[in-house]
Short mmCIF file of C-alpha atoms and ligand atoms in Angstrom, two decimals:
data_model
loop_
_atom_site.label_atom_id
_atom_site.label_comp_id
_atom_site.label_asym_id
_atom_site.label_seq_id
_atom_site.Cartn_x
_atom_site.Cartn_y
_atom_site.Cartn_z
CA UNK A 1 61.85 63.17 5.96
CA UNK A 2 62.36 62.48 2.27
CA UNK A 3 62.27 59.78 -0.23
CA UNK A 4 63.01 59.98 -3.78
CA UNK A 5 61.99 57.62 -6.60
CA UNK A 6 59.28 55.37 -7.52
CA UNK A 7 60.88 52.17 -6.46
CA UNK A 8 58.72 50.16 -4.48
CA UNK A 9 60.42 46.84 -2.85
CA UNK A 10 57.61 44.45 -2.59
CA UNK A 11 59.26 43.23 1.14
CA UNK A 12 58.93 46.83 2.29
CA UNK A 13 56.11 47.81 4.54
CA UNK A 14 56.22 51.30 4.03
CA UNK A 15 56.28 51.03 0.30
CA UNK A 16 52.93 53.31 -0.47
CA UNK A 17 54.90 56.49 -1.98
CA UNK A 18 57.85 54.58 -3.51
CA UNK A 19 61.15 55.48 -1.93
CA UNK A 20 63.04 52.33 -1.55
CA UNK A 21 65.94 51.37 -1.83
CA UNK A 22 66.35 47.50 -3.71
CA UNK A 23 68.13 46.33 -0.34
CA UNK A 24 65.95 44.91 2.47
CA UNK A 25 67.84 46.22 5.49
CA UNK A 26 67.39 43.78 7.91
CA UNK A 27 65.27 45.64 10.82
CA UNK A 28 65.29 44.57 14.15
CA UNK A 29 62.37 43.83 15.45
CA UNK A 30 63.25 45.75 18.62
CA UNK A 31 65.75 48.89 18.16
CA UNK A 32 69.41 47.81 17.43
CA UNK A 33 70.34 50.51 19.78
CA UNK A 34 68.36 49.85 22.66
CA UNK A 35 69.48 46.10 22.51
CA UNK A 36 73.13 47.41 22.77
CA UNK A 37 72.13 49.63 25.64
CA UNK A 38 70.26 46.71 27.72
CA UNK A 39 72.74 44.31 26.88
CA UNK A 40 76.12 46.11 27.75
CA UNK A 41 76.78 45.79 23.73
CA UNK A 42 78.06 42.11 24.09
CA UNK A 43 77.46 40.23 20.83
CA UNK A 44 77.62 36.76 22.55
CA UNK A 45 73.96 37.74 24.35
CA UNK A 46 71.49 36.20 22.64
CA UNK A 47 67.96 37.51 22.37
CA UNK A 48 64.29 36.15 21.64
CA UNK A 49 60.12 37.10 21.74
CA UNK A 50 59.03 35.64 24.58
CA UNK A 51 55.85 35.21 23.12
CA UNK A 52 54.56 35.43 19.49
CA UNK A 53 55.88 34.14 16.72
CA UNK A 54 58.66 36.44 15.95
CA UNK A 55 61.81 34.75 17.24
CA UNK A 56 61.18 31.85 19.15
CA UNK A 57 64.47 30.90 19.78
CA UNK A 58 67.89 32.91 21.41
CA UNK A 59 69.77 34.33 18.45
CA UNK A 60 72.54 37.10 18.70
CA UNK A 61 71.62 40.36 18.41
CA UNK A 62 72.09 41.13 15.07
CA UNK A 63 70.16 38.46 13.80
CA UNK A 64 66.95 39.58 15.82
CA UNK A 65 65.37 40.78 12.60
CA UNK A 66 62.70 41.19 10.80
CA UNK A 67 63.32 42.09 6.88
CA UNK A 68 60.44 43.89 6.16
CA UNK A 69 61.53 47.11 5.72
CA UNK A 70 63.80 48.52 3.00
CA UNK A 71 67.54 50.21 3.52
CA UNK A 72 66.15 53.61 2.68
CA UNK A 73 62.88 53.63 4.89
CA UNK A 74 64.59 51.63 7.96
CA UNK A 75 67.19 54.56 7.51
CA UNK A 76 64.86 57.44 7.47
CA UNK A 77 62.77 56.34 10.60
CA UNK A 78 66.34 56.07 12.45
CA UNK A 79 65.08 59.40 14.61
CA UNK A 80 62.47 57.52 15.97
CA UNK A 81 64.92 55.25 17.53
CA UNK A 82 67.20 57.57 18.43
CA UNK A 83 64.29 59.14 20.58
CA UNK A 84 63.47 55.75 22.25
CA UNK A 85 67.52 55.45 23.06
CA UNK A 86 67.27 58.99 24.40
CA UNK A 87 64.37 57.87 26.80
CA UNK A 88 65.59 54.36 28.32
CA UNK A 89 69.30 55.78 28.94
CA UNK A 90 68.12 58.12 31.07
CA UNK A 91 65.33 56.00 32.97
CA UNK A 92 67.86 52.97 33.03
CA UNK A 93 70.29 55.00 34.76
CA UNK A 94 68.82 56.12 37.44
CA UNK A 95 67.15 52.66 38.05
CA UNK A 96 70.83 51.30 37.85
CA UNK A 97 71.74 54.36 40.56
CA UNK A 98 68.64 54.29 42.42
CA UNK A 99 68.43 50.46 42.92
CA UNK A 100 64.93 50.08 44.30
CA UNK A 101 65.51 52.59 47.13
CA UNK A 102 68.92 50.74 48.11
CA UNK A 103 70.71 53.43 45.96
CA UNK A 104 71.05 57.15 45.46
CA UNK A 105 68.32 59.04 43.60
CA UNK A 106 70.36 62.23 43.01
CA UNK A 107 69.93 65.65 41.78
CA UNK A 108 66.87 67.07 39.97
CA UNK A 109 67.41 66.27 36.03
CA UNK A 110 65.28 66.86 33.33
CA UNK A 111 65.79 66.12 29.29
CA UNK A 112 63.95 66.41 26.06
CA UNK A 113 62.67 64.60 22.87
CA UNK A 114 60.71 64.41 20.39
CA UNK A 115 57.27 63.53 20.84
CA UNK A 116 56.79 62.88 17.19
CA UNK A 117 59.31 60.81 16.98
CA UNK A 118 58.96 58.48 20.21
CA UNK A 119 55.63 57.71 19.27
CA UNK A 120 56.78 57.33 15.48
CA UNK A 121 58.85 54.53 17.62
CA UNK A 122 56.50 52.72 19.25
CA UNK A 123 54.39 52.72 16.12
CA UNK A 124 57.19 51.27 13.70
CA UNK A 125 58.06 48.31 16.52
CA UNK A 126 53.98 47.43 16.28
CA UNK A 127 53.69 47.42 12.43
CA UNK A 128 57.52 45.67 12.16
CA UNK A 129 56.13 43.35 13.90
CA UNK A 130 52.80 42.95 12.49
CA UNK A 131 54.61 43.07 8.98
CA UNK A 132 56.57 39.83 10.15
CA UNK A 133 53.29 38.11 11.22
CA UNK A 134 55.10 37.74 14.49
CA UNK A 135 52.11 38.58 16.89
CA UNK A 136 50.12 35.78 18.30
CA UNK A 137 46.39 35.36 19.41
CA UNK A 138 44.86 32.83 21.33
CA UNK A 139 48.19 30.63 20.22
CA UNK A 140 48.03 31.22 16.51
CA UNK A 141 50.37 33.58 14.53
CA UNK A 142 48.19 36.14 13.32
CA UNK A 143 48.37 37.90 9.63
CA UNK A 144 48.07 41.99 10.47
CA UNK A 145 47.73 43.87 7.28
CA UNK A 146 49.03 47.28 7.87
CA UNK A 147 46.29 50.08 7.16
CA UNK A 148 47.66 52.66 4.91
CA UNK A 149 47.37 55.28 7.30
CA UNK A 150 49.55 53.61 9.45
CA UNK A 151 52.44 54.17 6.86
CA UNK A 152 51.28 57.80 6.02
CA UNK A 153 51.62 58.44 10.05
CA UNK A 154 55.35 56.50 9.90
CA UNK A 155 56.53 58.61 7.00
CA UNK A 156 54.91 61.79 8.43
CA UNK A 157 52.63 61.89 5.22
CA UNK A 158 49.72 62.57 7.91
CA UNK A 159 49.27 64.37 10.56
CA UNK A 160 48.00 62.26 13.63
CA UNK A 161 44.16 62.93 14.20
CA UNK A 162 43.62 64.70 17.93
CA UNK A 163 41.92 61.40 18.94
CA UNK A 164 44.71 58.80 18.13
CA UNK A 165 48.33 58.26 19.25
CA UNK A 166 50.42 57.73 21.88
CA UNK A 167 48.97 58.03 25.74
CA UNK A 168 50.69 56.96 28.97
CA UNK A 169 48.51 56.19 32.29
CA UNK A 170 48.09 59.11 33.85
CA UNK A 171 45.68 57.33 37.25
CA UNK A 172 46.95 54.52 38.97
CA UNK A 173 44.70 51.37 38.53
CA UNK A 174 45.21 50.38 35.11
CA UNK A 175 47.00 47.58 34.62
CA UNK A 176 48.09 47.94 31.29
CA UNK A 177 50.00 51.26 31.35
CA UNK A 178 53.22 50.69 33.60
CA UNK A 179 54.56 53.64 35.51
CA UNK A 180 57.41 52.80 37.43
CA UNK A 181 60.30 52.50 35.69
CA UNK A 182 62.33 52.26 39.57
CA UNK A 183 61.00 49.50 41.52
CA UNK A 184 61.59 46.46 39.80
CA UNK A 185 64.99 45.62 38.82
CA UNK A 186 63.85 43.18 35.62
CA UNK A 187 63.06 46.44 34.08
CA UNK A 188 66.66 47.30 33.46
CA UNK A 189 67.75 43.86 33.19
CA UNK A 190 65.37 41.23 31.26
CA UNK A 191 62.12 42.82 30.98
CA UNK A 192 62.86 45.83 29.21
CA UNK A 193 60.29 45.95 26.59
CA UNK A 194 57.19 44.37 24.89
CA UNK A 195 54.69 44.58 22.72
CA UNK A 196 51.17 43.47 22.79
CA UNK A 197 48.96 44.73 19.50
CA UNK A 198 45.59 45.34 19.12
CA UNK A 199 43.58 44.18 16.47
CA UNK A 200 40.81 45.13 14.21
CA UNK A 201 38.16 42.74 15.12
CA UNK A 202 37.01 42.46 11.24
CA UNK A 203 40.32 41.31 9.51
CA UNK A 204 42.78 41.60 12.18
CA UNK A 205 44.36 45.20 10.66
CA UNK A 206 46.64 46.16 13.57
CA UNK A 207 45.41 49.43 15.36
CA UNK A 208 47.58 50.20 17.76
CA UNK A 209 49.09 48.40 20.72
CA UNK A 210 50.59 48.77 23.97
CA UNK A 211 54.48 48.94 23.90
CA UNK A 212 56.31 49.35 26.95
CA UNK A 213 59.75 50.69 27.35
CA UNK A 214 62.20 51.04 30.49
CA UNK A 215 59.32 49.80 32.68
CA UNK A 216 56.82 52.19 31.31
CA UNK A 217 53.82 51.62 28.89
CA UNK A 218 52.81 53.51 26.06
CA UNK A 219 49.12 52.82 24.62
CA UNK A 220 48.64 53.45 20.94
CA UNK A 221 45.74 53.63 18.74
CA UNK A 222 45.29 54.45 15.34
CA UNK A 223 41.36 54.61 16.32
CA UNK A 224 39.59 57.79 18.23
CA UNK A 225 40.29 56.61 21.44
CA UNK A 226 36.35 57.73 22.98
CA UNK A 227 37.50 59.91 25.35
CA UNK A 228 34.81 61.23 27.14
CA UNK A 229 32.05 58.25 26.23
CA UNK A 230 31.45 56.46 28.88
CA UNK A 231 32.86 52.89 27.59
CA UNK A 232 36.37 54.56 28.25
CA UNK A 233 36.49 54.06 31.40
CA UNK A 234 35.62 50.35 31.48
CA UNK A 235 38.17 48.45 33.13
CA UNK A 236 38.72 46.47 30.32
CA UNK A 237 39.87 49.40 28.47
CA UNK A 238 43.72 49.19 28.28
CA UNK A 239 43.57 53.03 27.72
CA UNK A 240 41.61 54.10 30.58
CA UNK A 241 43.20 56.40 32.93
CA UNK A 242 45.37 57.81 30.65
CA UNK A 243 46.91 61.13 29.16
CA UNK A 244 47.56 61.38 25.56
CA UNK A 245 50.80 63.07 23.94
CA UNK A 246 52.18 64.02 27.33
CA UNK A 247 53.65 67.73 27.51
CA UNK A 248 56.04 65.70 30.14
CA UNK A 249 56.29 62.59 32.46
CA UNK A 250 57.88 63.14 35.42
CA UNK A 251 58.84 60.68 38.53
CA UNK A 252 59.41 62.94 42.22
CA UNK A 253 61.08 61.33 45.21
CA UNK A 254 61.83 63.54 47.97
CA UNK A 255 60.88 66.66 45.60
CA UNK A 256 63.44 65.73 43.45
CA UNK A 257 62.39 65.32 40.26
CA UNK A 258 63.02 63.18 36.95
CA UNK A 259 61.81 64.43 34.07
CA UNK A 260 60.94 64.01 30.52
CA UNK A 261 59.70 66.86 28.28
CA UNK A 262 58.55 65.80 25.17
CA UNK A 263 58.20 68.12 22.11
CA UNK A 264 55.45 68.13 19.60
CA UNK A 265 55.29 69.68 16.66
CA UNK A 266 51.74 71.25 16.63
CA UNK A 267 52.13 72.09 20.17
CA UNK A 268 48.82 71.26 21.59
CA UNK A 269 49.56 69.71 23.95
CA UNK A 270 50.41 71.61 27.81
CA UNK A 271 49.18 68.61 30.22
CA UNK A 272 51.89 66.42 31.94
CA UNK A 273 52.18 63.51 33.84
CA UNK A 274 53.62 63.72 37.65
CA UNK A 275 54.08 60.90 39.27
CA UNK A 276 55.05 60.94 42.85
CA UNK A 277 57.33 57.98 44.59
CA UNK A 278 56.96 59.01 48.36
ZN1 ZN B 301 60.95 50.99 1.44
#
């Protein structure tokens, strides 16, 4: 990733090293891509948050934006949704082929992305929206500032400390981290992502979230998780049970296997995630 000058548009989020371009792109609060994918790119579907404050009401998909980042930045973070596209085409196929046991689950199959950038993903979709003000608490919009290390982590200014980032659940019996992207058809039809923040209790500075994809959920925190204290494993704790920057998450019917290999670029990490289906 690069950016060049000193121009820093006021509307941009990740304005902290200059870099932008004077045009506000108009980013969509949830990938443009993915919203093709999920909704058989037909621009007379209309689209809306559910909750929040975002968008409240259906609009067509190109107007599900948020305008807070600029043309240049939007444009260099375009790997990160590239890697989320990569991971719900494969997962929504073989829900589409598998239909909830009624259908075929095939051949072993196996593909790879980018760690970096998936969780680069699920980080720009919290702080777009957090940038909008479209999260809500307790039925209020809530104002998220952004903590500058969130951006430096976006623009790959930083490397991600060993105790933040992305985890998925790795035990069953947390509710928070979905699994199975197979059994329930709203995954590939309606329900095919959210977002639910957390916030800094002090001034509501968003630090992290849980976004989930395809049916599956992806904790983030840009806090050291406290692995290993004992307060992780209260049930409370959206991240308990879980396995951070997977080596791989893979689903096994019948020993056949579906599986994701994700790459990082300090490879640390060697742990997976196997779930079985029987
Ligand atoms: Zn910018």
């Amino acid at each position: 990733m690069t950016e060049t000058g000193d121009y820093r548009h006021a509307k941009c989020y990740a304005n902290l090293h200059g870099g932008c371009a004077t045009k506000i792109s108009g980013e969509h609060y949830v990938s443009h891509n993915l919203i093709k994918l999920y909704t058989f790119d037909d621009p007379t579907v209309t689209i809306l948050h559910d909750n929040g404050y975002g968008i409240p009401r259906p609009v067509k998909p190109k107007e599900f934006v948020a305008n807070v980042l600029c043309r240049d930045h939007n444009s260099l973070l375009s790997p990160a949704d590239d890697a989320a596209l990569a991971f719900a085409t494969f997962l929504r196929r073989i829900a589409l082929s598998y239909l909830n046991g009624n259908g075929t689950w095939g051949e072993d199959e196996t593909i790879e992305i980018s760690g970096d950038d998936f969780q680069r993903w699920v980080l720009k979709l919290l702080a777009t929206h957090a940038a909008a003000s479209a999260f809500a608490a307790g039925g209020k919009r809530v104002v998220s500032p952004i903590p500058d290390d969130a951006v430096h982590l976006l623009l790959d200014k930083a490397a991600w400390p060993r105790t933040w980032g992305l985890c998925v659940a790795k035990e069953p019996g947390n509710s928070y981290l979905k699994y199975d992207p197979f059994s329930d058809i709203a995954t590939v039809l309606t329900d095919w992502w959210s977002a639910h923040p957390f916030f800094a209790t002090s001034d509501n500075a968003l630090c992290g979230g849980v976004v989930e994809l395809a049916g599956v959920g992806f904790g983030l925190s840009l806090y050291n998780q406290g692995r290993g204290l004992p307060e992780f494993d209260n049930p409370d704790n959206p991240l308990k049970g879980s396995i951070q920057r997977p080596a791989y998450m893979e689903w096994v019917l019948n020993n056949v296997r579906k599986r994701i290999n994700f790459s990082w670029q300090d490879n640390s990490q060697i742990f997976g995630v196997t779930y079985i289906m029987d």
